[in-house]
mmCIF file of C-alpha atoms in Angstrom:
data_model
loop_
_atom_site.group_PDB
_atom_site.id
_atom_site.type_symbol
_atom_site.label_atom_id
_atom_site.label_comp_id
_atom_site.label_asym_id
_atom_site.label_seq_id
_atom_site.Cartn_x
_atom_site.Cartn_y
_atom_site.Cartn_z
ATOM 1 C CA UNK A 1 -27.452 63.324 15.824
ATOM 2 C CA UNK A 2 -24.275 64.178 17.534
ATOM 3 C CA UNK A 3 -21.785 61.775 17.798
ATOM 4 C CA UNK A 4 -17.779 61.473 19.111
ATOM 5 C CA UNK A 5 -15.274 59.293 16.813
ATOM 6 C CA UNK A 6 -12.010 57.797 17.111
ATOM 7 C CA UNK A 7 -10.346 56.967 14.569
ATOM 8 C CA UNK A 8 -6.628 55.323 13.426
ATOM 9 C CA UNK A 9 -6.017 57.467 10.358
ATOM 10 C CA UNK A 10 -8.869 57.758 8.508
ATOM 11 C CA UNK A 11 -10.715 54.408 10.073
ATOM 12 C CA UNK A 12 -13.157 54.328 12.361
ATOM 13 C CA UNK A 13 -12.218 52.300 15.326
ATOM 14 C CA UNK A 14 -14.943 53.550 18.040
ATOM 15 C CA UNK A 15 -17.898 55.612 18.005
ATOM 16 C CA UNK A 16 -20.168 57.144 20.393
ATOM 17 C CA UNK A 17 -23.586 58.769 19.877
ATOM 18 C CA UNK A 18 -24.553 61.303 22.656
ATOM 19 C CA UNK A 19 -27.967 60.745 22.459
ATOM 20 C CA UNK A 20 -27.686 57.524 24.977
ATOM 21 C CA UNK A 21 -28.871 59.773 28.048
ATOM 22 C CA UNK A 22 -26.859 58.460 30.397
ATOM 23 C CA UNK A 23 -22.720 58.371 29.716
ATOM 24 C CA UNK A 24 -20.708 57.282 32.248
ATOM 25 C CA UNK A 25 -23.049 57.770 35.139
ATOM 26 C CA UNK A 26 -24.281 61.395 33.918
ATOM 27 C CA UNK A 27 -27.416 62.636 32.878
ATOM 28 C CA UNK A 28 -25.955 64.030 29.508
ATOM 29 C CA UNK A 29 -29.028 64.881 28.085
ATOM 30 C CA UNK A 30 -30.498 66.315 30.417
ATOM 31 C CA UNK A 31 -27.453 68.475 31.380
ATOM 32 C CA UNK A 32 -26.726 69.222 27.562
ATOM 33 C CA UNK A 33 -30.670 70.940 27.685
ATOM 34 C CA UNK A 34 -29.805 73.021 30.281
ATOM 35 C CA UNK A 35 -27.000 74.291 28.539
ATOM 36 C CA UNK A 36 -24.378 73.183 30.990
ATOM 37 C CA UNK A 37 -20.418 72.444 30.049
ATOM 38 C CA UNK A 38 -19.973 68.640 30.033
ATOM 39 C CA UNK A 39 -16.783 66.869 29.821
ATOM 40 C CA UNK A 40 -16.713 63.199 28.425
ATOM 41 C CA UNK A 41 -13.954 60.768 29.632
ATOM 42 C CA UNK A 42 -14.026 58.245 26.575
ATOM 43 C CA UNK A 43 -12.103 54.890 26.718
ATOM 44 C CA UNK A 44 -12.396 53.382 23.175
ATOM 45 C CA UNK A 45 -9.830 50.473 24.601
ATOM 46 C CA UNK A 46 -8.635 50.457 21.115
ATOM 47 C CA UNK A 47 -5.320 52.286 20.020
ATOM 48 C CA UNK A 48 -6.308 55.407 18.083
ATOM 49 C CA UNK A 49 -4.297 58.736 16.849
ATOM 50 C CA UNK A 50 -7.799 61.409 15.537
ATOM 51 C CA UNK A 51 -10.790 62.136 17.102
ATOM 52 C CA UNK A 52 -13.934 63.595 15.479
ATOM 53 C CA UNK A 53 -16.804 65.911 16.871
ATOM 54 C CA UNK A 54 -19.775 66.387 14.561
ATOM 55 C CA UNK A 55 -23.590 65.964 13.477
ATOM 56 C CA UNK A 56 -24.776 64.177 10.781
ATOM 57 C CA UNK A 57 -28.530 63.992 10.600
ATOM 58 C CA UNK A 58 -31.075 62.174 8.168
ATOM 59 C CA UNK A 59 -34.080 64.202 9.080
ATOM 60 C CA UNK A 60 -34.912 68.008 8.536
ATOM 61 C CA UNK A 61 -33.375 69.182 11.271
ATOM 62 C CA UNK A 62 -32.238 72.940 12.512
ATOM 63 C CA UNK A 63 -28.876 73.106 14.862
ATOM 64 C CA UNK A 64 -28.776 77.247 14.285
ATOM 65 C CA UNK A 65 -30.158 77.999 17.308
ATOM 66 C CA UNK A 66 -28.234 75.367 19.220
ATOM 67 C CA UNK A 67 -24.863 74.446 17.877
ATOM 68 C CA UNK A 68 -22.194 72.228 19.578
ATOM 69 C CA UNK A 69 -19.279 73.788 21.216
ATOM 70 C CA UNK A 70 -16.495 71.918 21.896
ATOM 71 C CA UNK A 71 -13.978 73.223 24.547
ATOM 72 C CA UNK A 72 -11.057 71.152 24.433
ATOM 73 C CA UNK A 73 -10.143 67.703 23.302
ATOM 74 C CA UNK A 74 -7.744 66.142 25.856
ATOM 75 C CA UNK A 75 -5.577 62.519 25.206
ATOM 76 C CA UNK A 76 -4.450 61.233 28.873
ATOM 77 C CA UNK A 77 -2.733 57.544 29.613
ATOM 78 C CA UNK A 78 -4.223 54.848 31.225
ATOM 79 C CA UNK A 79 -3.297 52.710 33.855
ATOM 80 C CA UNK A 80 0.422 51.310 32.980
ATOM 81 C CA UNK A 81 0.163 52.726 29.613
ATOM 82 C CA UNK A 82 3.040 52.070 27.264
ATOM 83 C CA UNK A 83 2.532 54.717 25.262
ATOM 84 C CA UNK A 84 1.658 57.855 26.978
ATOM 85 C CA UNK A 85 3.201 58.702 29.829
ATOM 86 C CA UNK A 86 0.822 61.833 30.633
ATOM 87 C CA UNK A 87 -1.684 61.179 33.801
ATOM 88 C CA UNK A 88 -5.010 62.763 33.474
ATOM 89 C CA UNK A 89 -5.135 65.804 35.966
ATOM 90 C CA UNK A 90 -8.540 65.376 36.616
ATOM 91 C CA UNK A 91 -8.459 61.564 36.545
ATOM 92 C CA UNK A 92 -11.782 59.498 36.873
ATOM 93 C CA UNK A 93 -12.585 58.522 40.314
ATOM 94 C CA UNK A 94 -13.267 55.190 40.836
ATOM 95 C CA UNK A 95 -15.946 53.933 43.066
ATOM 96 C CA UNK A 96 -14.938 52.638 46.366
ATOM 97 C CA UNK A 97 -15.419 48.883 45.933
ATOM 98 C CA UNK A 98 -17.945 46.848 47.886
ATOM 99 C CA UNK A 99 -17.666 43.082 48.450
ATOM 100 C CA UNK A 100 -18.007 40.946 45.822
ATOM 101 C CA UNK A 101 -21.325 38.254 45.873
ATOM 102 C CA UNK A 102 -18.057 35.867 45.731
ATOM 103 C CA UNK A 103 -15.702 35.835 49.039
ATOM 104 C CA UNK A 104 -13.344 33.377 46.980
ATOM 105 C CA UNK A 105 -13.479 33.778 43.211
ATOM 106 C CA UNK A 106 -11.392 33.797 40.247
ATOM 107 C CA UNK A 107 -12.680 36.663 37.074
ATOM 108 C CA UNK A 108 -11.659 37.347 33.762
ATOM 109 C CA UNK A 109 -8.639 38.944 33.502
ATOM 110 C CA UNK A 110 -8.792 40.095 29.639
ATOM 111 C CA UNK A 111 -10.619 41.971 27.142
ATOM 112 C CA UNK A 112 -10.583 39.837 24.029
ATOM 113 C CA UNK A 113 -13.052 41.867 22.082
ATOM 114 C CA UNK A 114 -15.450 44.935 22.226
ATOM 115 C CA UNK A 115 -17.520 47.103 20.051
ATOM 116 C CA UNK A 116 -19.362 50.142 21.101
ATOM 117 C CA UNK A 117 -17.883 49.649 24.887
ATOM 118 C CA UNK A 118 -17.259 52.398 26.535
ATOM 119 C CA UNK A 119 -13.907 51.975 29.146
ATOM 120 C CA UNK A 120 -13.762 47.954 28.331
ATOM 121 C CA UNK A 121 -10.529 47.321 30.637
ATOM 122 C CA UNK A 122 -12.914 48.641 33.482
ATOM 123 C CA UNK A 123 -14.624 45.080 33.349
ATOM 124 C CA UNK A 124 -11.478 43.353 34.131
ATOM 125 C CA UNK A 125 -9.890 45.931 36.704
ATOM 126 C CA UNK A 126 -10.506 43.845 39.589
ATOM 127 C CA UNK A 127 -12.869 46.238 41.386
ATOM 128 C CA UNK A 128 -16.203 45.481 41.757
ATOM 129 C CA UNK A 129 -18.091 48.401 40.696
ATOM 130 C CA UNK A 130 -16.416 49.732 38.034
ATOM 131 C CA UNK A 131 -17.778 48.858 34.639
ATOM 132 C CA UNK A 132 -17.603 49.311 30.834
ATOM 133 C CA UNK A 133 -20.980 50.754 29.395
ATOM 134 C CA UNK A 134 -22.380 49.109 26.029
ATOM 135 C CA UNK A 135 -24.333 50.587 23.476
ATOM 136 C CA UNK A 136 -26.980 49.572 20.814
ATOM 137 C CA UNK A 137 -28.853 51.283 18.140
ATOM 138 C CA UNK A 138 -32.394 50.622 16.187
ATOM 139 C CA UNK A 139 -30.815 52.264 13.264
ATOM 140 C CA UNK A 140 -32.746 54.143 10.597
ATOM 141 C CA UNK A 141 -35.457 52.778 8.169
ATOM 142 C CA UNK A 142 -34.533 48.803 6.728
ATOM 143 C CA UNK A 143 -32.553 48.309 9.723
ATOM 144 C CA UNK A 144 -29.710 51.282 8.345
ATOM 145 C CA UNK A 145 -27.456 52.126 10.660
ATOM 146 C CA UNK A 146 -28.113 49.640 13.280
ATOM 147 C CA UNK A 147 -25.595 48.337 15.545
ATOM 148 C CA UNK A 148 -25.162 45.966 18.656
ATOM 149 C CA UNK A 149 -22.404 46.603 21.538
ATOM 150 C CA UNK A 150 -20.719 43.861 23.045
ATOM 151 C CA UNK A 151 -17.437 42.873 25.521
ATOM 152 C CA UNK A 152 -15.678 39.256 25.388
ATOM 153 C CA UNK A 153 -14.016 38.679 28.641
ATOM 154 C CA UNK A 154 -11.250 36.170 28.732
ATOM 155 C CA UNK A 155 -9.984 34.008 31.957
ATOM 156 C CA UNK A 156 -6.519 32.899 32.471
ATOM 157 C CA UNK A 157 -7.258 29.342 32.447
ATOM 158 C CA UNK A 158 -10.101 27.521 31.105
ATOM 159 C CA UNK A 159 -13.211 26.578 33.129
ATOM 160 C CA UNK A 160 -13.863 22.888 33.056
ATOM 161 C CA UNK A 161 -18.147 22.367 32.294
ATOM 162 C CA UNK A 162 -20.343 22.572 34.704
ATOM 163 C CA UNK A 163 -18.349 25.595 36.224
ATOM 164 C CA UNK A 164 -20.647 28.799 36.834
ATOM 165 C CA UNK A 165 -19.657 31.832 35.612
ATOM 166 C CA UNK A 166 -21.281 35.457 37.186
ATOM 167 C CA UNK A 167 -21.520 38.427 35.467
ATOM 168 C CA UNK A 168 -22.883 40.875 37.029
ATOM 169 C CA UNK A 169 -24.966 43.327 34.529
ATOM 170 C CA UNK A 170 -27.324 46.966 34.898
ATOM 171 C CA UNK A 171 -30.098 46.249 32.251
ATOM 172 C CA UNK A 172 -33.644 47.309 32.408
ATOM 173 C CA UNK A 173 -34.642 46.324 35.618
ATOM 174 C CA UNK A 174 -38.068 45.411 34.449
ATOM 175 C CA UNK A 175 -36.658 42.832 32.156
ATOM 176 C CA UNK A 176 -33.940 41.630 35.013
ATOM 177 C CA UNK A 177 -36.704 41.301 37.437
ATOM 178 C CA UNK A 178 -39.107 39.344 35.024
ATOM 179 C CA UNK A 179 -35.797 36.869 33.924
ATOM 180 C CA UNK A 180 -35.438 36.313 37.694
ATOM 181 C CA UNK A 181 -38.019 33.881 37.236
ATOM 182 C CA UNK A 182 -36.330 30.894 35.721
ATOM 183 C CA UNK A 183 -39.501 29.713 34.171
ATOM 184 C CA UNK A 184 -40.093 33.102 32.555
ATOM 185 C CA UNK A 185 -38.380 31.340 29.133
ATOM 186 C CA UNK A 186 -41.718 29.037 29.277
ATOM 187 C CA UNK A 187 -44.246 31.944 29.630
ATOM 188 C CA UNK A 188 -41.971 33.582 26.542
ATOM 189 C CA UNK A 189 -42.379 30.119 24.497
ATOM 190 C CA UNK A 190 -46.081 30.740 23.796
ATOM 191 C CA UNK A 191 -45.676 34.633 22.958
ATOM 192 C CA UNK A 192 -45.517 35.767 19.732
ATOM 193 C CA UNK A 193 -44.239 39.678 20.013
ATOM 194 C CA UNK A 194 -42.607 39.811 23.157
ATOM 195 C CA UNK A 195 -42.215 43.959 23.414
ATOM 196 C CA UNK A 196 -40.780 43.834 26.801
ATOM 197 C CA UNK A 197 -38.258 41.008 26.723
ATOM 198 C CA UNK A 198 -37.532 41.021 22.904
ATOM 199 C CA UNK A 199 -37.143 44.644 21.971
ATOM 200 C CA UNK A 200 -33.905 45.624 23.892
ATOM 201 C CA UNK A 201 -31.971 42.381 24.644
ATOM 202 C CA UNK A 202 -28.901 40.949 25.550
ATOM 203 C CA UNK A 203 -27.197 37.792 24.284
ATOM 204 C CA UNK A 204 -24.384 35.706 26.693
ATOM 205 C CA UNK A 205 -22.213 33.375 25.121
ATOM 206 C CA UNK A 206 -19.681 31.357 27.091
ATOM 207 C CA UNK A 207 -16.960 30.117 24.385
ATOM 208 C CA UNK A 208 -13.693 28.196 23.652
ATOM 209 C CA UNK A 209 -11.266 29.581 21.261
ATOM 210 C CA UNK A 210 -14.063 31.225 20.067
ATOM 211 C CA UNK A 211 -16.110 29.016 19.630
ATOM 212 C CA UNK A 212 -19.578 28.970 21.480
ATOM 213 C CA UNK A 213 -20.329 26.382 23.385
ATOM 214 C CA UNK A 214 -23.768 27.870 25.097
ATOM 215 C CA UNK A 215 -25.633 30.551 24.321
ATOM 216 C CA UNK A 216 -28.745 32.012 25.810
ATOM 217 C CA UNK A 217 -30.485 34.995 25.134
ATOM 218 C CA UNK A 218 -33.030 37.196 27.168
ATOM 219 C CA UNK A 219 -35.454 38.224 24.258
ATOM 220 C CA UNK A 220 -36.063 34.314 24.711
ATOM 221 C CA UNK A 221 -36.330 34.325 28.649
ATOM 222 C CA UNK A 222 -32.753 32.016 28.046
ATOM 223 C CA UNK A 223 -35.335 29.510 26.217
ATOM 224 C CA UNK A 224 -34.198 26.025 25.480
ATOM 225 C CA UNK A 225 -30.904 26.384 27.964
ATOM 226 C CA UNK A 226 -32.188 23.579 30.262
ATOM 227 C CA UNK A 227 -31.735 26.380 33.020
ATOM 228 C CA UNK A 228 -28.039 26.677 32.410
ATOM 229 C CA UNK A 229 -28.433 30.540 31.693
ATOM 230 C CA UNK A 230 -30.210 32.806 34.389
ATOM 231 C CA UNK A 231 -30.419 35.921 35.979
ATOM 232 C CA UNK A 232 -29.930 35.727 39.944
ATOM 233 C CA UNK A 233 -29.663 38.468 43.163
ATOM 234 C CA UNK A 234 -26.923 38.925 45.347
ATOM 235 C CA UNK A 235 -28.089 39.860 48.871
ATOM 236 C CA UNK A 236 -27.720 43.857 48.019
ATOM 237 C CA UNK A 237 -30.200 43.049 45.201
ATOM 238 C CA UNK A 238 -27.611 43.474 42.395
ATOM 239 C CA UNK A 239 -28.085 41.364 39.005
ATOM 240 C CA UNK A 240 -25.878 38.613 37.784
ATOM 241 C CA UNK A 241 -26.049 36.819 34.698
ATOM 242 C CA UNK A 242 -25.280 32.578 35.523
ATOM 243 C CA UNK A 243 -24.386 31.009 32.704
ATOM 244 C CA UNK A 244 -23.265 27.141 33.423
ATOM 245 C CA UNK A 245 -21.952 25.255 30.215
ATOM 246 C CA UNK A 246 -21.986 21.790 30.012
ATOM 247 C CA UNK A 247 -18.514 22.007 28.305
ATOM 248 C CA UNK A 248 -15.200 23.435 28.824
ATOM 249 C CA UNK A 249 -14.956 27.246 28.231
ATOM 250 C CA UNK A 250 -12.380 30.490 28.212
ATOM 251 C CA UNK A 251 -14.057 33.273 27.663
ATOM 252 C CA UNK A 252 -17.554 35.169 28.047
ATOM 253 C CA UNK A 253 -19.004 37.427 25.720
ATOM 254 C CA UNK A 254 -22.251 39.648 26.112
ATOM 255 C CA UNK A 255 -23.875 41.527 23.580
ATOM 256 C CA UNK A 256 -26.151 44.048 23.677
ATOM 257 C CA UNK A 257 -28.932 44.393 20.808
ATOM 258 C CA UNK A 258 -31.673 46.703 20.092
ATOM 259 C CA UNK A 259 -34.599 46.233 18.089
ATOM 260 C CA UNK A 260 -36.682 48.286 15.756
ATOM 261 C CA UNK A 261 -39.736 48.051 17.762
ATOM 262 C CA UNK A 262 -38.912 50.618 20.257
ATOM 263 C CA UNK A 263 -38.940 53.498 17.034
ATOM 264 C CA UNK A 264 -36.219 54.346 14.976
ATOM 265 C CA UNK A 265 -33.490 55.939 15.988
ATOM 266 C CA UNK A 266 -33.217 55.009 19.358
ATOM 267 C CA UNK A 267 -30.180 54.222 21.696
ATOM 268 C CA UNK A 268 -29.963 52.484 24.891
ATOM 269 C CA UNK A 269 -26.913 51.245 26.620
ATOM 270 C CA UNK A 270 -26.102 48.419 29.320
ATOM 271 C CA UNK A 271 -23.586 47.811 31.787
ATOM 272 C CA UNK A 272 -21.286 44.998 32.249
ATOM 273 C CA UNK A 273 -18.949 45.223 35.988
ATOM 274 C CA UNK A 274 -17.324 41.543 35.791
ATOM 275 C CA UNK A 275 -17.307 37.903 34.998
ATOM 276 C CA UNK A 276 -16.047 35.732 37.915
ATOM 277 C CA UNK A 277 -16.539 32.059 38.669
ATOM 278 C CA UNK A 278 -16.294 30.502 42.891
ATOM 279 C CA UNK A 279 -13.181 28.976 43.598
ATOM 280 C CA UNK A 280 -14.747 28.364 47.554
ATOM 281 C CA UNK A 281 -16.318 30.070 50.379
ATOM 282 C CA UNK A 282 -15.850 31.372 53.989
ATOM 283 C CA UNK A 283 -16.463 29.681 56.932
ATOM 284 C CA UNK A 284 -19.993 29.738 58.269
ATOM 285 C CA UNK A 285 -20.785 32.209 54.893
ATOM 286 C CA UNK A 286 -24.368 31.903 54.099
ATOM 287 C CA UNK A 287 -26.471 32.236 50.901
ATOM 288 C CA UNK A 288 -24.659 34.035 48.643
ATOM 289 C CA UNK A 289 -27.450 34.382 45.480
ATOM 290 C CA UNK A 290 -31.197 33.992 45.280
ATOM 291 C CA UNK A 291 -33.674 33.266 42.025
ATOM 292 C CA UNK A 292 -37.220 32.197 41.345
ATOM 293 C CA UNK A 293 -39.247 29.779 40.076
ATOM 294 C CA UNK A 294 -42.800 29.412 39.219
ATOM 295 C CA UNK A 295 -45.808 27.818 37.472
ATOM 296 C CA UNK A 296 -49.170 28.179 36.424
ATOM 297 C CA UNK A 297 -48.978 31.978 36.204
ATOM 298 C CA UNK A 298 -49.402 33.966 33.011
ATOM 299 C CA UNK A 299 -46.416 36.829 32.287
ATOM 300 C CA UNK A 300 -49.456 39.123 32.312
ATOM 301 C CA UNK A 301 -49.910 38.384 36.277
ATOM 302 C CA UNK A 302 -46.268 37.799 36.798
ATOM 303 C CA UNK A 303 -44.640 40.741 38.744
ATOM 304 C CA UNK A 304 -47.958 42.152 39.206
ATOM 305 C CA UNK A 305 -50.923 41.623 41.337
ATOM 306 C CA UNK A 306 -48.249 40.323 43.987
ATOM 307 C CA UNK A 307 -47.906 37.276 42.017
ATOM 308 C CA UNK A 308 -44.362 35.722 42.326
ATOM 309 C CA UNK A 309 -42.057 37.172 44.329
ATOM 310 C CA UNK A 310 -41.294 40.298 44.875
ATOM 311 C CA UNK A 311 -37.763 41.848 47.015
ATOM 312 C CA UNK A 312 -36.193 38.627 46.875
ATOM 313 C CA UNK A 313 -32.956 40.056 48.175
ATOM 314 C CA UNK A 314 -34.124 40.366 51.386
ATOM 315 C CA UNK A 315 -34.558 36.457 52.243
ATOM 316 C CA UNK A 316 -30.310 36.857 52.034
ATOM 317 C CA UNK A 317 -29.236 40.330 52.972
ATOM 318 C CA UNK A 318 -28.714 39.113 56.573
ATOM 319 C CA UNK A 319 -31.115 41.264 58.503
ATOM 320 C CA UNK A 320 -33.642 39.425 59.942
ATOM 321 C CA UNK A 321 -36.442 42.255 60.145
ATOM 322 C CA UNK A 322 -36.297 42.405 56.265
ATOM 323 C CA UNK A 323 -38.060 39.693 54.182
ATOM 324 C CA UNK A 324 -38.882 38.623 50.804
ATOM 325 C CA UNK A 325 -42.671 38.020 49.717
ATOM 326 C CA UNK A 326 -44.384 34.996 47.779
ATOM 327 C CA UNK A 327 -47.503 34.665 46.442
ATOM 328 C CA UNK A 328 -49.946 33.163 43.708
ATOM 329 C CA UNK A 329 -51.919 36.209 43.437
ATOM 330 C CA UNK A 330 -54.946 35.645 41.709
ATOM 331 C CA UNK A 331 -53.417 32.675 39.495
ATOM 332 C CA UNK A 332 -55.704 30.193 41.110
ATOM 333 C CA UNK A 333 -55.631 26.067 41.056
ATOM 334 C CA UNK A 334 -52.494 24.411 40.279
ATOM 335 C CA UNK A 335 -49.783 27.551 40.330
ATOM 336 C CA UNK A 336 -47.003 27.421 42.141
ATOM 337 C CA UNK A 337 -43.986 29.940 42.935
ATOM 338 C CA UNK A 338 -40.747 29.149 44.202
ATOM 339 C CA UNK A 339 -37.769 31.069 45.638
ATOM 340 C CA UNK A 340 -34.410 29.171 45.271
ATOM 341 C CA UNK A 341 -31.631 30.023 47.863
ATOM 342 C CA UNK A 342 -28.019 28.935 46.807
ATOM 343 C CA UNK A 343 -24.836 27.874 49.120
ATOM 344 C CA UNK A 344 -21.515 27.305 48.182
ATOM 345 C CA UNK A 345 -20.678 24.203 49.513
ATOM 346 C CA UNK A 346 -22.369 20.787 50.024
ATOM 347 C CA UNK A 347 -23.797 20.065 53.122
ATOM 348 C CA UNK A 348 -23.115 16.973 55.817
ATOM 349 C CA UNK A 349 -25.491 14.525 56.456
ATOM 350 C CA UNK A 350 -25.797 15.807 60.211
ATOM 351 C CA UNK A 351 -26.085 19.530 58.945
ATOM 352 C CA UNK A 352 -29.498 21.803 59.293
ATOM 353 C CA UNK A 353 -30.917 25.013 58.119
ATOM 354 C CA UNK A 354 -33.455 27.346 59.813
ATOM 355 C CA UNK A 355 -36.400 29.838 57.886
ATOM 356 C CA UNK A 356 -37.811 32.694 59.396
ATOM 357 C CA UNK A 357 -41.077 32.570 57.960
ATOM 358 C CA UNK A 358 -44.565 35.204 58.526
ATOM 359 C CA UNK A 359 -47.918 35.226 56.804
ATOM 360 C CA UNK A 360 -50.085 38.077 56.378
ATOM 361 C CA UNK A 361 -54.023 37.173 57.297
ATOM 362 C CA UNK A 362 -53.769 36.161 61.080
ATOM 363 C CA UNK A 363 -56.819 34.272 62.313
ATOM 364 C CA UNK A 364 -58.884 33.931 58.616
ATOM 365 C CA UNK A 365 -55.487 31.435 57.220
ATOM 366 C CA UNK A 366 -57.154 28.312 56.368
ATOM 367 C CA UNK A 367 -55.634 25.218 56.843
ATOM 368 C CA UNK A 368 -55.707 24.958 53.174
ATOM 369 C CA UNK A 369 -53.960 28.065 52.611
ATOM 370 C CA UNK A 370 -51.265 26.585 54.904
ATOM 371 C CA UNK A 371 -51.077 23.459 53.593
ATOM 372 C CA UNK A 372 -50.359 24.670 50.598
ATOM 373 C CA UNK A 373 -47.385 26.235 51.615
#
């Protein structure tokens, strides 16, 4: 029921419900119940001159025994900030960043729009782990109240089609790991209440001059995209979304929606780190993302049973004692599962590739089994 506003006057221009659990990396509810002091760095990444603390509740509910104190409310600049001049003397930390999945790349460089985003600019900062945290509501009864959180990043020039864009996301990572079947959209064609992939979704649109030109949404499993929207690893098992139009684009948006199914009420957030396209590669650089593939399997078995494949990451994270593991499970006759390894670059004619392959079994693998490998 609590919530943080800021405003321009008397509008609205961001808000921020506390019940999210997790806000910028912290456990807020969990450190609110314990009665612990915690301070909220907020970037609205719109202008704004008021800020409001307060409660406003629906429901019977009692805050006597446990009202909100607020301590201080503190306005800092931000990086190169026109306006204010005053550094933060606590300022946020940012993450030390690790390599990018792309050694030669080219990202977004603008925030052209965002709604309940919490530090947009972070998604255009040019490190790799910072990010700007969405947020999306079930609202109240009829829908009331409901709201989606999204982030439009723009590049400086336009991407001609058939250029792949990456954005690299933290979602549910039960949904991320089902979507990292590209076939999972089939499976999702034939069900009619999805809970798991159509409650709490994302949408990503790539667009020019606003405009969309593809769209693809994971409620669907990216259905009808003709495989030009997945979800893919990098070899430290991070998620991307790869969206490939088929036209020329300038910007990427992703929303963040949240059904009514999960109860009323309810929040959940999702964070978005950077859009960034391959402009080339290193010398000798290997595999640089990893997906699957499969058929014949139900989304019941999928992900469980050991049917599909499970720590795909490993087939590219360069250590050869770590491996990735594929399997049919208990699908039976005419199933198949595939794990898709990409490379930058297009190989010569006189070029080769090894795999460092093991099955489990020993002595009782038929030559069936291993034919049909």
């Amino acid at each position: 029921s609590f919530e943080i506003r800021a405003n321009i006057g008397d509008q609205i221009v961001y808000s921020k419900k506390l019940q999210g659990g997790l806000v910028n990396g912290l456990d807020l509810l969990g450190l609110l119940r314990n009665g612990e002091v915690v301070t909220l760095p907020i970037g609205p990444g719109v202008p704004f001159d008021r800020v409001a603390i307060g409660v406003n509740t629906s429901v019977g509910l009692s805050l006597a025994s446990s009202p909100l104190r607020v301590y201080n409310v503190e306005r800092y600049g931000g990086a190169n900030s026109p306006v204010l001049s005053c550094p933060d003397p606590n300022p946020i930390i940012p993450p030390n960043p690790t390599d990018h999945m792309l050694s030669q790349k080219d990202c977004a460089t603008s925030v052209v729009s965002s709604e309940y985003a919490n530090f947009p600019f972070n998604a255009v900062d040019g490190n790799n782990d910072t990010y700007t945290t969405l947020e999306a509501s079930s609202g109240t009864a009829a829908g009331i109240g409901s709201y989606s959180g999204h982030i439009e990043l723009g590049f400086s020039q336009p991407k001609t089609a058939g250029t792949t864009t990456y954005i690299r996301v933290d979602f549910d990572n039960e949904v991320l790991g089902g979507l990292l079947n590209g076939s999972v959209g089939q499976l999702l064609g034939g069900v009619v209440n999805n809970v798991l992939f159509g409650s709490h979704y994302f949408t990503v649109d790539a667009k020019n001059n606003g405009t969309s030109v593809l769209s693809g949404s994971s409620n669907t499993g990216f259905y009808n995209t003709e495989g030009r929207v997945k979800v893919v690893q990098d070899k430290l098992g991070r998620y991307y979304i790869a969206i490939t139009p088929n036209a020329d684009y300038n910007s990427i948006r992703i929303t963040e929606s949240l059904g009514a199914l999960l109860g009323l009420g309810e929040i959940r957030n999702m964070n978005v780190y950077h859009a960034c396209v391959s402009t080339g590669s290193e010398p000798c650089e290997q595999a640089f993302d990893t997906y699957t593939a499969s058929n014949g399997i139900s989304l019941d078995l999928l992900g469980a049973g050991n049917a599909g494949v499970t720590n795909a990451q490993n087939a590219i994270d360069g250590n050869a004692n770590t491996a990735s593991s594929i399997s049919i499970g208990a699908a039976g006759v005419a199933a198949s599962v595939y794990q898709y390894v990409d490379f930058h670059t297009l190989s010569a004619v006189t070029d080769h590739f090894r795999v460092k392959l093991k099955m489990d079994g020993g002595s009782v693998i038929s030559a069936e089994v291993l034919g049909s490998i």
